[in-house]
Amino acid sequence: MHNKLQLIHFLLQRRDSKMTILSVCRLVLTPTQAAVSNSATMATDSQQVMQGPVPCLEAQKLTSEITSPTSVLSSLALGTQQCTLRDIANIFDKLNYVYKSYLDSKNTPQAPDLNNYVVVDQSDLYTHVLSLFVDDEEITHNYKFVVSVVMEYIRSLNQHHIQVQHYLYELIINTLVRNGCFYQLHQMMQYHVLSDSKPLACLLLSLESVYPPAHQLALDMLKRVTTANEEIIEVLLSTNQLLPALRFVRSVGQVDQLSARKFLEAAMNTKDDMLFYTVFKFFEQRNLRLRGKPDFPKGEHCESFARHFESVFGADALGQPPSA
Protein backbone atom coordinates (compact mmCIF):
# COMPACT_ATOMS: atom_id res chain seq x y z
CA MET A 1 0.00 0.00 0.00
CA HIS A 2 2.32 2.72 -1.29
CA ASN A 3 -0.16 5.55 -1.72
CA LYS A 4 -0.77 6.68 1.85
CA LEU A 5 -3.03 9.56 0.83
CA GLN A 6 -5.24 7.19 -1.14
CA LEU A 7 -5.33 4.88 1.86
CA ILE A 8 -6.43 7.73 4.15
CA HIS A 9 -9.08 8.76 1.61
CA PHE A 10 -10.38 5.19 1.59
CA LEU A 11 -10.39 4.82 5.36
CA LEU A 12 -12.21 8.13 5.85
CA GLN A 13 -15.17 6.55 4.06
CA ARG A 14 -15.30 3.42 6.20
CA ARG A 15 -17.48 3.06 9.27
CA ASP A 16 -15.67 2.77 12.63
CA SER A 17 -12.27 3.33 11.03
CA LYS A 18 -11.11 6.28 13.16
CA MET A 19 -8.63 4.27 15.22
CA THR A 20 -7.20 2.70 12.08
CA ILE A 21 -6.75 6.14 10.52
CA LEU A 22 -4.98 7.36 13.65
CA SER A 23 -2.76 4.28 13.67
CA VAL A 24 -1.85 4.88 10.04
CA CYS A 25 -0.98 8.48 10.90
CA ARG A 26 1.31 7.26 13.65
CA LEU A 27 3.01 4.83 11.30
CA VAL A 28 3.70 7.38 8.59
CA LEU A 29 5.40 9.59 11.18
CA THR A 30 7.54 6.76 12.52
CA PRO A 31 10.92 5.56 11.18
CA THR A 32 10.60 2.21 9.38
CA GLN A 33 12.14 -0.08 12.00
CA ALA A 34 9.97 1.30 14.79
CA ALA A 35 6.92 1.23 12.52
CA VAL A 36 7.32 -2.50 11.91
CA SER A 37 7.58 -3.29 15.63
CA ASN A 38 4.59 -1.13 16.51
CA SER A 39 2.19 -2.03 13.71
CA ALA A 40 0.79 -5.18 15.33
CA THR A 41 0.18 -3.40 18.62
CA MET A 42 -1.64 -0.50 16.98
CA ALA A 43 -3.79 -2.84 14.91
CA THR A 44 -5.49 -4.13 18.05
CA ASP A 45 -6.98 -0.63 18.49
CA SER A 46 -8.49 -0.66 15.01
CA GLN A 47 -11.44 -3.00 14.64
CA GLN A 48 -14.34 -3.27 12.16
CA VAL A 49 -12.62 -1.14 9.53
CA MET A 50 -14.30 -3.05 6.71
CA GLN A 51 -17.91 -2.52 7.81
CA GLY A 52 -20.36 -0.75 5.51
CA PRO A 53 -20.57 -0.31 1.76
CA VAL A 54 -17.56 0.81 -0.28
CA PRO A 55 -18.50 4.38 -1.26
CA CYS A 56 -16.50 4.96 -4.45
CA LEU A 57 -14.85 3.19 -7.35
CA GLU A 58 -11.35 4.23 -6.23
CA ALA A 59 -11.93 2.69 -2.83
CA GLN A 60 -13.31 -0.50 -4.43
CA LYS A 61 -9.91 -1.07 -5.99
CA LEU A 62 -8.37 -1.05 -2.54
CA THR A 63 -10.69 -3.63 -1.00
CA SER A 64 -8.92 -6.45 -2.80
CA GLU A 65 -5.74 -5.46 -0.95
CA ILE A 66 -7.26 -4.86 2.50
CA THR A 67 -8.97 -7.55 4.52
CA SER A 68 -8.45 -6.33 8.11
CA PRO A 69 -6.92 -3.52 10.20
CA THR A 70 -3.90 -5.75 10.80
CA SER A 71 -3.26 -6.12 7.09
CA VAL A 72 -3.59 -2.37 6.57
CA LEU A 73 -1.02 -1.55 9.23
CA SER A 74 1.34 -4.43 8.57
CA SER A 75 1.55 -3.77 4.84
CA LEU A 76 2.08 -0.07 5.47
CA ALA A 77 4.79 -0.69 8.07
CA LEU A 78 6.67 -3.25 5.97
CA GLY A 79 6.39 -1.44 2.67
CA THR A 80 7.19 2.20 3.45
CA GLN A 81 9.71 4.50 4.97
CA GLN A 82 8.88 7.46 7.19
CA CYS A 83 6.85 9.90 5.10
CA THR A 84 8.26 13.15 3.87
CA LEU A 85 6.94 16.36 5.32
CA ARG A 86 5.13 17.05 2.05
CA ASP A 87 3.30 13.71 2.23
CA ILE A 88 2.41 14.34 5.86
CA ALA A 89 1.07 17.79 4.94
CA ASN A 90 -1.18 16.23 2.27
CA ILE A 91 -2.54 13.74 4.79
CA PHE A 92 -3.26 16.51 7.29
CA ASP A 93 -5.03 18.52 4.58
CA LYS A 94 -7.19 15.51 3.69
CA LEU A 95 -8.18 15.00 7.33
CA ASN A 96 -8.86 18.67 7.92
CA TYR A 97 -10.94 19.06 4.76
CA VAL A 98 -13.37 16.52 6.18
CA TYR A 99 -13.06 18.05 9.66
CA LYS A 100 -13.86 21.55 8.37
CA SER A 101 -16.78 20.27 6.27
CA TYR A 102 -18.18 18.60 9.36
CA LEU A 103 -17.89 21.84 11.37
CA ASP A 104 -19.51 23.84 8.56
CA SER A 105 -22.37 21.37 8.22
CA LYS A 106 -23.46 22.26 11.75
CA ASN A 107 -24.04 25.88 10.79
CA THR A 108 -24.40 25.97 7.01
CA PRO A 109 -27.06 23.92 5.21
CA GLN A 110 -25.19 24.42 1.90
CA ALA A 111 -22.00 22.80 3.21
CA PRO A 112 -20.85 19.56 1.50
CA ASP A 113 -22.61 16.48 2.83
CA LEU A 114 -19.87 14.34 4.35
CA ASN A 115 -21.98 12.48 6.86
CA ASN A 116 -20.57 9.17 5.64
CA TYR A 117 -16.99 10.25 6.35
CA VAL A 118 -15.08 9.67 9.56
CA VAL A 119 -14.11 12.92 11.30
CA VAL A 120 -10.67 13.11 12.89
CA ASP A 121 -10.52 16.28 14.99
CA GLN A 122 -7.68 18.04 16.81
CA SER A 123 -8.29 16.17 20.04
CA ASP A 124 -8.11 12.83 18.26
CA LEU A 125 -4.86 13.60 16.49
CA TYR A 126 -3.31 15.16 19.58
CA THR A 127 -4.19 12.29 21.91
CA HIS A 128 -3.48 9.33 19.64
CA VAL A 129 -0.78 10.63 17.32
CA LEU A 130 1.05 13.89 18.00
CA SER A 131 1.53 13.61 21.76
CA LEU A 132 2.81 10.04 21.35
CA PHE A 133 4.97 11.07 18.41
CA VAL A 134 6.61 13.85 20.43
CA ASP A 135 7.41 11.44 23.29
CA ASP A 136 8.67 8.61 21.07
CA GLU A 137 12.31 7.88 21.97
CA GLU A 138 12.96 6.71 18.40
CA ILE A 139 12.07 10.16 17.10
CA THR A 140 12.83 12.75 19.77
CA HIS A 141 16.50 12.99 18.77
CA ASN A 142 15.26 14.62 15.56
CA TYR A 143 13.36 17.38 17.32
CA LYS A 144 13.40 19.63 14.25
CA PHE A 145 11.32 17.09 12.36
CA VAL A 146 8.97 16.79 15.33
CA VAL A 147 8.43 20.56 15.47
CA SER A 148 7.99 20.70 11.69
CA VAL A 149 5.28 18.03 11.77
CA VAL A 150 3.27 19.78 14.49
CA MET A 151 3.70 23.13 12.73
CA GLU A 152 2.50 21.51 9.50
CA TYR A 153 -0.67 20.33 11.24
CA ILE A 154 -1.22 23.83 12.64
CA ARG A 155 -0.64 25.24 9.15
CA SER A 156 -3.29 22.91 7.76
CA LEU A 157 -5.79 23.88 10.47
CA ASN A 158 -5.23 27.57 9.75
CA GLN A 159 -5.56 27.02 6.02
CA HIS A 160 -8.94 25.38 6.59
CA HIS A 161 -9.98 28.19 8.96
CA ILE A 162 -10.16 25.93 12.00
CA GLN A 163 -9.26 27.49 15.34
CA VAL A 164 -6.10 25.91 16.71
CA GLN A 165 -6.31 24.58 20.26
CA HIS A 166 -3.63 25.72 22.70
CA TYR A 167 -2.39 22.20 23.48
CA LEU A 168 -0.89 21.96 19.99
CA TYR A 169 1.19 25.05 20.65
CA GLU A 170 2.20 23.58 23.99
CA LEU A 171 3.60 20.54 22.20
CA ILE A 172 5.92 22.78 20.21
CA ILE A 173 7.02 24.82 23.24
CA ASN A 174 7.69 21.73 25.36
CA THR A 175 9.70 20.11 22.56
CA LEU A 176 11.84 23.21 22.11
CA VAL A 177 12.42 23.59 25.86
CA ARG A 178 13.30 19.90 26.23
CA ASN A 179 15.99 20.35 23.61
CA GLY A 180 17.27 23.67 24.96
CA CYS A 181 16.14 25.60 21.87
CA PHE A 182 15.30 28.81 23.71
CA TYR A 183 16.41 31.08 20.90
CA GLN A 184 13.99 29.39 18.49
CA LEU A 185 11.24 29.59 21.12
CA HIS A 186 11.89 33.29 21.62
CA GLN A 187 11.76 33.92 17.87
CA MET A 188 8.48 32.05 17.53
CA MET A 189 6.89 34.08 20.31
CA GLN A 190 8.37 37.39 19.20
CA TYR A 191 7.07 37.00 15.64
CA HIS A 192 3.70 35.57 16.73
CA VAL A 193 4.17 32.20 15.06
CA LEU A 194 2.19 30.78 17.97
CA SER A 195 -1.17 32.42 18.64
CA ASP A 196 -1.72 34.30 21.89
CA SER A 197 -3.80 32.72 24.64
CA LYS A 198 -4.01 32.67 28.42
CA PRO A 199 -3.03 28.97 28.72
CA LEU A 200 0.03 29.57 26.55
CA ALA A 201 1.04 32.59 28.63
CA CYS A 202 0.71 30.51 31.80
CA LEU A 203 2.97 27.85 30.27
CA LEU A 204 5.57 30.51 29.48
CA LEU A 205 5.40 31.76 33.05
CA SER A 206 6.15 28.26 34.30
CA LEU A 207 9.34 28.25 32.20
CA GLU A 208 10.83 31.31 33.92
CA SER A 209 13.14 29.21 36.10
CA VAL A 210 14.82 27.62 33.06
CA TYR A 211 14.49 30.59 30.72
CA PRO A 212 14.06 33.95 32.54
CA PRO A 213 12.99 35.93 29.40
CA ALA A 214 9.89 33.71 29.28
CA HIS A 215 8.38 35.91 32.00
CA GLN A 216 8.41 38.98 29.76
CA LEU A 217 7.21 36.95 26.78
CA ALA A 218 4.25 35.78 28.85
CA LEU A 219 3.50 39.30 30.06
CA ASP A 220 3.61 40.66 26.51
CA MET A 221 1.26 37.91 25.38
CA LEU A 222 -1.21 38.64 28.17
CA LYS A 223 -1.21 42.31 27.19
CA ARG A 224 -2.21 41.30 23.66
CA VAL A 225 -5.04 39.16 25.05
CA THR A 226 -7.45 41.98 25.81
CA THR A 227 -9.41 40.01 28.43
CA ALA A 228 -6.36 39.22 30.58
CA ASN A 229 -6.00 42.37 32.69
CA GLU A 230 -6.51 40.53 35.98
CA GLU A 231 -3.93 37.91 35.01
CA ILE A 232 -1.39 40.61 34.13
CA ILE A 233 -1.84 42.29 37.52
CA GLU A 234 -1.41 38.97 39.32
CA VAL A 235 1.74 38.16 37.35
CA LEU A 236 3.28 41.53 38.19
CA LEU A 237 2.35 41.25 41.85
CA SER A 238 3.79 37.74 42.07
CA THR A 239 7.20 39.11 41.10
CA ASN A 240 6.92 42.22 43.30
CA GLN A 241 6.63 44.54 40.30
CA LEU A 242 4.14 46.75 42.10
CA LEU A 243 4.91 50.04 40.37
CA PRO A 244 4.68 48.51 36.86
CA ALA A 245 1.41 46.93 37.99
CA LEU A 246 0.05 50.32 39.09
CA ARG A 247 1.14 51.88 35.81
CA PHE A 248 -0.58 49.11 33.89
CA VAL A 249 -3.80 49.54 35.89
CA ARG A 250 -3.72 53.27 35.20
CA SER A 251 -3.17 52.65 31.47
CA VAL A 252 -6.28 50.47 31.21
CA GLY A 253 -8.42 52.81 33.31
CA GLN A 254 -9.09 50.42 36.22
CA VAL A 255 -7.63 52.43 39.11
CA ASP A 256 -11.02 53.06 40.71
CA GLN A 257 -11.81 49.31 40.85
CA LEU A 258 -8.43 48.31 42.27
CA SER A 259 -8.09 46.54 45.62
CA ALA A 260 -5.91 48.76 47.80
CA ARG A 261 -5.48 46.01 50.38
CA LYS A 262 -3.94 43.58 47.88
CA PHE A 263 -1.33 46.11 46.77
CA LEU A 264 -0.54 47.41 50.23
CA GLU A 265 -0.08 43.89 51.57
CA ALA A 266 2.25 43.03 48.69
CA ALA A 267 4.22 46.24 49.26
CA MET A 268 4.59 45.62 52.99
CA ASN A 269 5.77 42.05 52.36
CA THR A 270 8.67 43.35 50.27
CA LYS A 271 10.16 45.03 53.40
CA ASP A 272 10.94 48.01 51.17
CA ASP A 273 9.77 51.09 53.06
CA MET A 274 10.01 53.46 50.13
CA LEU A 275 8.03 51.11 47.89
CA PHE A 276 5.37 50.84 50.59
CA TYR A 277 5.35 54.65 50.90
CA THR A 278 4.83 55.07 47.15
CA VAL A 279 2.00 52.52 46.97
CA PHE A 280 0.31 53.94 50.08
CA LYS A 281 0.43 57.48 48.67
CA PHE A 282 -0.94 56.24 45.35
CA PHE A 283 -4.09 55.00 47.06
CA GLU A 284 -4.35 58.04 49.31
CA GLN A 285 -4.46 60.18 46.17
CA ARG A 286 -7.11 57.89 44.73
CA ASN A 287 -9.19 58.22 47.90
CA LEU A 288 -8.86 61.99 47.76
CA ARG A 289 -10.06 62.07 44.17
CA LEU A 290 -12.98 59.70 44.73
CA ARG A 291 -14.19 60.77 48.20
CA GLY A 292 -12.58 64.12 48.88
CA LYS A 293 -10.35 62.83 51.70
CA PRO A 294 -7.27 60.58 51.81
CA ASP A 295 -8.56 58.21 54.50
CA PHE A 296 -9.34 54.59 53.56
CA PRO A 297 -12.99 53.59 54.01
CA LYS A 298 -13.59 50.87 56.60
CA GLY A 299 -14.84 48.49 53.95
CA GLU A 300 -11.36 48.24 52.43
CA HIS A 301 -9.87 46.91 55.71
CA CYS A 302 -6.66 48.90 55.38
CA GLU A 303 -6.36 50.03 59.02
CA SER A 304 -3.31 47.85 59.70
CA PHE A 305 -1.48 49.35 56.73
CA ALA A 306 -2.28 52.89 57.87
CA ARG A 307 -0.85 52.03 61.31
CA HIS A 308 2.27 50.58 59.71
CA PHE A 309 2.69 53.70 57.58
CA GLU A 310 2.35 55.90 60.66
CA SER A 311 4.86 53.85 62.63
CA VAL A 312 7.47 54.17 59.87
CA PHE A 313 6.90 57.68 58.53
CA GLY A 314 5.07 59.40 61.40
CA ALA A 315 1.51 60.63 61.84
CA ASP A 316 2.27 63.90 60.08
CA ALA A 317 2.94 62.05 56.83
CA LEU A 318 -0.62 60.64 56.74
CA GLY A 319 -2.83 62.49 54.29
CA GLN A 320 -0.03 64.70 52.99
CA PRO A 321 0.84 64.94 49.29
CA PRO A 322 3.64 62.55 48.36
CA SER A 323 7.08 64.04 48.73
CA ALA A 324 9.07 64.74 45.58
GROMACS .gro file of C-alpha atoms in nm:
model
  324
    1MET     CA    1   0.000   0.000   0.000
    2HIS     CA    2   0.232   0.272  -0.129
    3ASN     CA    3  -0.016   0.555  -0.172
    4LYS     CA    4  -0.077   0.668   0.185
    5LEU     CA    5  -0.303   0.956   0.083
    6GLN     CA    6  -0.524   0.719  -0.114
    7LEU     CA    7  -0.533   0.488   0.186
    8ILE     CA    8  -0.643   0.773   0.415
    9HIS     CA    9  -0.908   0.876   0.161
   10PHE     CA   10  -1.038   0.519   0.159
   11LEU     CA   11  -1.039   0.482   0.536
   12LEU     CA   12  -1.221   0.813   0.585
   13GLN     CA   13  -1.517   0.655   0.406
   14ARG     CA   14  -1.530   0.342   0.620
   15ARG     CA   15  -1.748   0.306   0.927
   16ASP     CA   16  -1.567   0.277   1.263
   17SER     CA   17  -1.227   0.333   1.103
   18LYS     CA   18  -1.111   0.628   1.316
   19MET     CA   19  -0.863   0.427   1.522
   20THR     CA   20  -0.720   0.270   1.208
   21ILE     CA   21  -0.675   0.614   1.052
   22LEU     CA   22  -0.498   0.736   1.365
   23SER     CA   23  -0.276   0.428   1.367
   24VAL     CA   24  -0.185   0.488   1.004
   25CYS     CA   25  -0.098   0.848   1.090
   26ARG     CA   26   0.131   0.726   1.365
   27LEU     CA   27   0.301   0.483   1.130
   28VAL     CA   28   0.370   0.738   0.859
   29LEU     CA   29   0.540   0.959   1.118
   30THR     CA   30   0.754   0.676   1.252
   31PRO     CA   31   1.092   0.556   1.118
   32THR     CA   32   1.060   0.221   0.938
   33GLN     CA   33   1.214  -0.008   1.200
   34ALA     CA   34   0.997   0.130   1.479
   35ALA     CA   35   0.692   0.123   1.252
   36VAL     CA   36   0.732  -0.250   1.191
   37SER     CA   37   0.758  -0.329   1.563
   38ASN     CA   38   0.459  -0.113   1.651
   39SER     CA   39   0.219  -0.203   1.371
   40ALA     CA   40   0.079  -0.518   1.533
   41THR     CA   41   0.018  -0.340   1.862
   42MET     CA   42  -0.164  -0.050   1.698
   43ALA     CA   43  -0.379  -0.284   1.491
   44THR     CA   44  -0.549  -0.413   1.805
   45ASP     CA   45  -0.698  -0.063   1.849
   46SER     CA   46  -0.849  -0.066   1.501
   47GLN     CA   47  -1.144  -0.300   1.464
   48GLN     CA   48  -1.434  -0.327   1.216
   49VAL     CA   49  -1.262  -0.114   0.953
   50MET     CA   50  -1.430  -0.305   0.671
   51GLN     CA   51  -1.791  -0.252   0.781
   52GLY     CA   52  -2.036  -0.075   0.551
   53PRO     CA   53  -2.057  -0.031   0.176
   54VAL     CA   54  -1.756   0.081  -0.028
   55PRO     CA   55  -1.850   0.438  -0.126
   56CYS     CA   56  -1.650   0.496  -0.445
   57LEU     CA   57  -1.485   0.319  -0.735
   58GLU     CA   58  -1.135   0.423  -0.623
   59ALA     CA   59  -1.193   0.269  -0.283
   60GLN     CA   60  -1.331  -0.050  -0.443
   61LYS     CA   61  -0.991  -0.107  -0.599
   62LEU     CA   62  -0.837  -0.105  -0.254
   63THR     CA   63  -1.069  -0.363  -0.100
   64SER     CA   64  -0.892  -0.645  -0.280
   65GLU     CA   65  -0.574  -0.546  -0.095
   66ILE     CA   66  -0.726  -0.486   0.250
   67THR     CA   67  -0.897  -0.755   0.452
   68SER     CA   68  -0.845  -0.633   0.811
   69PRO     CA   69  -0.692  -0.352   1.020
   70THR     CA   70  -0.390  -0.575   1.080
   71SER     CA   71  -0.326  -0.612   0.709
   72VAL     CA   72  -0.359  -0.237   0.657
   73LEU     CA   73  -0.102  -0.155   0.923
   74SER     CA   74   0.134  -0.443   0.857
   75SER     CA   75   0.155  -0.377   0.484
   76LEU     CA   76   0.208  -0.007   0.547
   77ALA     CA   77   0.479  -0.069   0.807
   78LEU     CA   78   0.667  -0.325   0.597
   79GLY     CA   79   0.639  -0.144   0.267
   80THR     CA   80   0.719   0.220   0.345
   81GLN     CA   81   0.971   0.450   0.497
   82GLN     CA   82   0.888   0.746   0.719
   83CYS     CA   83   0.685   0.990   0.510
   84THR     CA   84   0.826   1.315   0.387
   85LEU     CA   85   0.694   1.636   0.532
   86ARG     CA   86   0.513   1.705   0.205
   87ASP     CA   87   0.330   1.371   0.223
   88ILE     CA   88   0.241   1.434   0.586
   89ALA     CA   89   0.107   1.779   0.494
   90ASN     CA   90  -0.118   1.623   0.227
   91ILE     CA   91  -0.254   1.374   0.479
   92PHE     CA   92  -0.326   1.651   0.729
   93ASP     CA   93  -0.503   1.852   0.458
   94LYS     CA   94  -0.719   1.551   0.369
   95LEU     CA   95  -0.818   1.500   0.733
   96ASN     CA   96  -0.886   1.867   0.792
   97TYR     CA   97  -1.094   1.906   0.476
   98VAL     CA   98  -1.337   1.652   0.618
   99TYR     CA   99  -1.306   1.805   0.966
  100LYS     CA  100  -1.386   2.155   0.837
  101SER     CA  101  -1.678   2.027   0.627
  102TYR     CA  102  -1.818   1.860   0.936
  103LEU     CA  103  -1.789   2.184   1.137
  104ASP     CA  104  -1.951   2.384   0.856
  105SER     CA  105  -2.237   2.137   0.822
  106LYS     CA  106  -2.346   2.226   1.175
  107ASN     CA  107  -2.404   2.588   1.079
  108THR     CA  108  -2.440   2.597   0.701
  109PRO     CA  109  -2.706   2.392   0.521
  110GLN     CA  110  -2.519   2.442   0.190
  111ALA     CA  111  -2.200   2.280   0.321
  112PRO     CA  112  -2.085   1.956   0.150
  113ASP     CA  113  -2.261   1.648   0.283
  114LEU     CA  114  -1.987   1.434   0.435
  115ASN     CA  115  -2.198   1.248   0.686
  116ASN     CA  116  -2.057   0.917   0.564
  117TYR     CA  117  -1.699   1.025   0.635
  118VAL     CA  118  -1.508   0.967   0.956
  119VAL     CA  119  -1.411   1.292   1.130
  120VAL     CA  120  -1.067   1.311   1.289
  121ASP     CA  121  -1.052   1.628   1.499
  122GLN     CA  122  -0.768   1.804   1.681
  123SER     CA  123  -0.829   1.617   2.004
  124ASP     CA  124  -0.811   1.283   1.826
  125LEU     CA  125  -0.486   1.360   1.649
  126TYR     CA  126  -0.331   1.516   1.958
  127THR     CA  127  -0.419   1.229   2.191
  128HIS     CA  128  -0.348   0.933   1.964
  129VAL     CA  129  -0.078   1.063   1.732
  130LEU     CA  130   0.105   1.389   1.800
  131SER     CA  131   0.153   1.361   2.176
  132LEU     CA  132   0.281   1.004   2.135
  133PHE     CA  133   0.497   1.107   1.841
  134VAL     CA  134   0.661   1.385   2.043
  135ASP     CA  135   0.741   1.144   2.329
  136ASP     CA  136   0.867   0.861   2.107
  137GLU     CA  137   1.231   0.788   2.197
  138GLU     CA  138   1.296   0.671   1.840
  139ILE     CA  139   1.207   1.016   1.710
  140THR     CA  140   1.283   1.275   1.977
  141HIS     CA  141   1.650   1.299   1.877
  142ASN     CA  142   1.526   1.462   1.556
  143TYR     CA  143   1.336   1.738   1.732
  144LYS     CA  144   1.340   1.963   1.425
  145PHE     CA  145   1.132   1.709   1.236
  146VAL     CA  146   0.897   1.679   1.533
  147VAL     CA  147   0.843   2.056   1.547
  148SER     CA  148   0.799   2.070   1.169
  149VAL     CA  149   0.528   1.803   1.177
  150VAL     CA  150   0.327   1.978   1.449
  151MET     CA  151   0.370   2.313   1.273
  152GLU     CA  152   0.250   2.151   0.950
  153TYR     CA  153  -0.067   2.033   1.124
  154ILE     CA  154  -0.122   2.383   1.264
  155ARG     CA  155  -0.064   2.524   0.915
  156SER     CA  156  -0.329   2.291   0.776
  157LEU     CA  157  -0.579   2.388   1.047
  158ASN     CA  158  -0.523   2.757   0.975
  159GLN     CA  159  -0.556   2.702   0.602
  160HIS     CA  160  -0.894   2.538   0.659
  161HIS     CA  161  -0.998   2.819   0.896
  162ILE     CA  162  -1.016   2.593   1.200
  163GLN     CA  163  -0.926   2.749   1.534
  164VAL     CA  164  -0.610   2.591   1.671
  165GLN     CA  165  -0.631   2.458   2.026
  166HIS     CA  166  -0.363   2.572   2.270
  167TYR     CA  167  -0.239   2.220   2.348
  168LEU     CA  168  -0.089   2.196   1.999
  169TYR     CA  169   0.119   2.505   2.065
  170GLU     CA  170   0.220   2.358   2.399
  171LEU     CA  171   0.360   2.054   2.220
  172ILE     CA  172   0.592   2.278   2.021
  173ILE     CA  173   0.702   2.482   2.324
  174ASN     CA  174   0.769   2.173   2.536
  175THR     CA  175   0.970   2.011   2.256
  176LEU     CA  176   1.184   2.321   2.211
  177VAL     CA  177   1.242   2.359   2.586
  178ARG     CA  178   1.330   1.990   2.623
  179ASN     CA  179   1.599   2.035   2.361
  180GLY     CA  180   1.727   2.367   2.496
  181CYS     CA  181   1.614   2.560   2.187
  182PHE     CA  182   1.530   2.881   2.371
  183TYR     CA  183   1.641   3.108   2.090
  184GLN     CA  184   1.399   2.939   1.849
  185LEU     CA  185   1.124   2.959   2.112
  186HIS     CA  186   1.189   3.329   2.162
  187GLN     CA  187   1.176   3.392   1.787
  188MET     CA  188   0.848   3.205   1.753
  189MET     CA  189   0.689   3.408   2.031
  190GLN     CA  190   0.837   3.739   1.920
  191TYR     CA  191   0.707   3.700   1.564
  192HIS     CA  192   0.370   3.557   1.673
  193VAL     CA  193   0.417   3.220   1.506
  194LEU     CA  194   0.219   3.078   1.797
  195SER     CA  195  -0.117   3.242   1.864
  196ASP     CA  196  -0.172   3.430   2.189
  197SER     CA  197  -0.380   3.272   2.464
  198LYS     CA  198  -0.401   3.267   2.842
  199PRO     CA  199  -0.303   2.897   2.872
  200LEU     CA  200   0.003   2.957   2.655
  201ALA     CA  201   0.104   3.259   2.863
  202CYS     CA  202   0.071   3.051   3.180
  203LEU     CA  203   0.297   2.785   3.027
  204LEU     CA  204   0.557   3.051   2.948
  205LEU     CA  205   0.540   3.176   3.305
  206SER     CA  206   0.615   2.826   3.430
  207LEU     CA  207   0.934   2.825   3.220
  208GLU     CA  208   1.083   3.131   3.392
  209SER     CA  209   1.314   2.921   3.610
  210VAL     CA  210   1.482   2.762   3.306
  211TYR     CA  211   1.449   3.059   3.072
  212PRO     CA  212   1.406   3.395   3.254
  213PRO     CA  213   1.299   3.593   2.940
  214ALA     CA  214   0.989   3.371   2.928
  215HIS     CA  215   0.838   3.591   3.200
  216GLN     CA  216   0.841   3.898   2.976
  217LEU     CA  217   0.721   3.695   2.678
  218ALA     CA  218   0.425   3.578   2.885
  219LEU     CA  219   0.350   3.930   3.006
  220ASP     CA  220   0.361   4.066   2.651
  221MET     CA  221   0.126   3.791   2.538
  222LEU     CA  222  -0.121   3.864   2.817
  223LYS     CA  223  -0.121   4.231   2.719
  224ARG     CA  224  -0.221   4.130   2.366
  225VAL     CA  225  -0.504   3.916   2.505
  226THR     CA  226  -0.745   4.198   2.581
  227THR     CA  227  -0.941   4.001   2.843
  228ALA     CA  228  -0.636   3.922   3.058
  229ASN     CA  229  -0.600   4.237   3.269
  230GLU     CA  230  -0.651   4.053   3.598
  231GLU     CA  231  -0.393   3.791   3.501
  232ILE     CA  232  -0.139   4.061   3.413
  233ILE     CA  233  -0.184   4.229   3.752
  234GLU     CA  234  -0.141   3.897   3.932
  235VAL     CA  235   0.174   3.816   3.735
  236LEU     CA  236   0.328   4.153   3.819
  237LEU     CA  237   0.235   4.125   4.185
  238SER     CA  238   0.379   3.774   4.207
  239THR     CA  239   0.720   3.911   4.110
  240ASN     CA  240   0.692   4.222   4.330
  241GLN     CA  241   0.663   4.454   4.030
  242LEU     CA  242   0.414   4.675   4.210
  243LEU     CA  243   0.491   5.004   4.037
  244PRO     CA  244   0.468   4.851   3.686
  245ALA     CA  245   0.141   4.693   3.799
  246LEU     CA  246   0.005   5.032   3.909
  247ARG     CA  247   0.114   5.188   3.581
  248PHE     CA  248  -0.058   4.911   3.389
  249VAL     CA  249  -0.380   4.954   3.589
  250ARG     CA  250  -0.372   5.327   3.520
  251SER     CA  251  -0.317   5.265   3.147
  252VAL     CA  252  -0.628   5.047   3.121
  253GLY     CA  253  -0.842   5.281   3.331
  254GLN     CA  254  -0.909   5.042   3.622
  255VAL     CA  255  -0.763   5.243   3.911
  256ASP     CA  256  -1.102   5.306   4.071
  257GLN     CA  257  -1.181   4.931   4.085
  258LEU     CA  258  -0.843   4.831   4.227
  259SER     CA  259  -0.809   4.654   4.562
  260ALA     CA  260  -0.591   4.876   4.780
  261ARG     CA  261  -0.548   4.601   5.038
  262LYS     CA  262  -0.394   4.358   4.788
  263PHE     CA  263  -0.133   4.611   4.677
  264LEU     CA  264  -0.054   4.741   5.023
  265GLU     CA  265  -0.008   4.389   5.157
  266ALA     CA  266   0.225   4.303   4.869
  267ALA     CA  267   0.422   4.624   4.926
  268MET     CA  268   0.459   4.562   5.299
  269ASN     CA  269   0.577   4.205   5.236
  270THR     CA  270   0.867   4.335   5.027
  271LYS     CA  271   1.016   4.503   5.340
  272ASP     CA  272   1.094   4.801   5.117
  273ASP     CA  273   0.977   5.109   5.306
  274MET     CA  274   1.001   5.346   5.013
  275LEU     CA  275   0.803   5.111   4.789
  276PHE     CA  276   0.537   5.084   5.059
  277TYR     CA  277   0.535   5.465   5.090
  278THR     CA  278   0.483   5.507   4.715
  279VAL     CA  279   0.200   5.252   4.697
  280PHE     CA  280   0.031   5.394   5.008
  281LYS     CA  281   0.043   5.748   4.867
  282PHE     CA  282  -0.094   5.624   4.535
  283PHE     CA  283  -0.409   5.500   4.706
  284GLU     CA  284  -0.435   5.804   4.931
  285GLN     CA  285  -0.446   6.018   4.617
  286ARG     CA  286  -0.711   5.789   4.473
  287ASN     CA  287  -0.919   5.822   4.790
  288LEU     CA  288  -0.886   6.199   4.776
  289ARG     CA  289  -1.006   6.207   4.417
  290LEU     CA  290  -1.298   5.970   4.473
  291ARG     CA  291  -1.419   6.077   4.820
  292GLY     CA  292  -1.258   6.412   4.888
  293LYS     CA  293  -1.035   6.283   5.170
  294PRO     CA  294  -0.727   6.058   5.181
  295ASP     CA  295  -0.856   5.821   5.450
  296PHE     CA  296  -0.934   5.459   5.356
  297PRO     CA  297  -1.299   5.359   5.401
  298LYS     CA  298  -1.359   5.087   5.660
  299GLY     CA  299  -1.484   4.849   5.395
  300GLU     CA  300  -1.136   4.824   5.243
  301HIS     CA  301  -0.987   4.691   5.571
  302CYS     CA  302  -0.666   4.890   5.538
  303GLU     CA  303  -0.636   5.003   5.902
  304SER     CA  304  -0.331   4.785   5.970
  305PHE     CA  305  -0.148   4.935   5.673
  306ALA     CA  306  -0.228   5.289   5.787
  307ARG     CA  307  -0.085   5.203   6.131
  308HIS     CA  308   0.227   5.058   5.971
  309PHE     CA  309   0.269   5.370   5.758
  310GLU     CA  310   0.235   5.590   6.066
  311SER     CA  311   0.486   5.385   6.263
  312VAL     CA  312   0.747   5.417   5.987
  313PHE     CA  313   0.690   5.768   5.853
  314GLY     CA  314   0.507   5.940   6.140
  315ALA     CA  315   0.151   6.063   6.184
  316ASP     CA  316   0.227   6.390   6.008
  317ALA     CA  317   0.294   6.205   5.683
  318LEU     CA  318  -0.062   6.064   5.674
  319GLY     CA  319  -0.283   6.249   5.429
  320GLN     CA  320  -0.003   6.470   5.299
  321PRO     CA  321   0.084   6.494   4.929
  322PRO     CA  322   0.364   6.255   4.836
  323SER     CA  323   0.708   6.404   4.873
  324ALA     CA  324   0.907   6.474   4.558
   0.00000   0.00000   0.00000
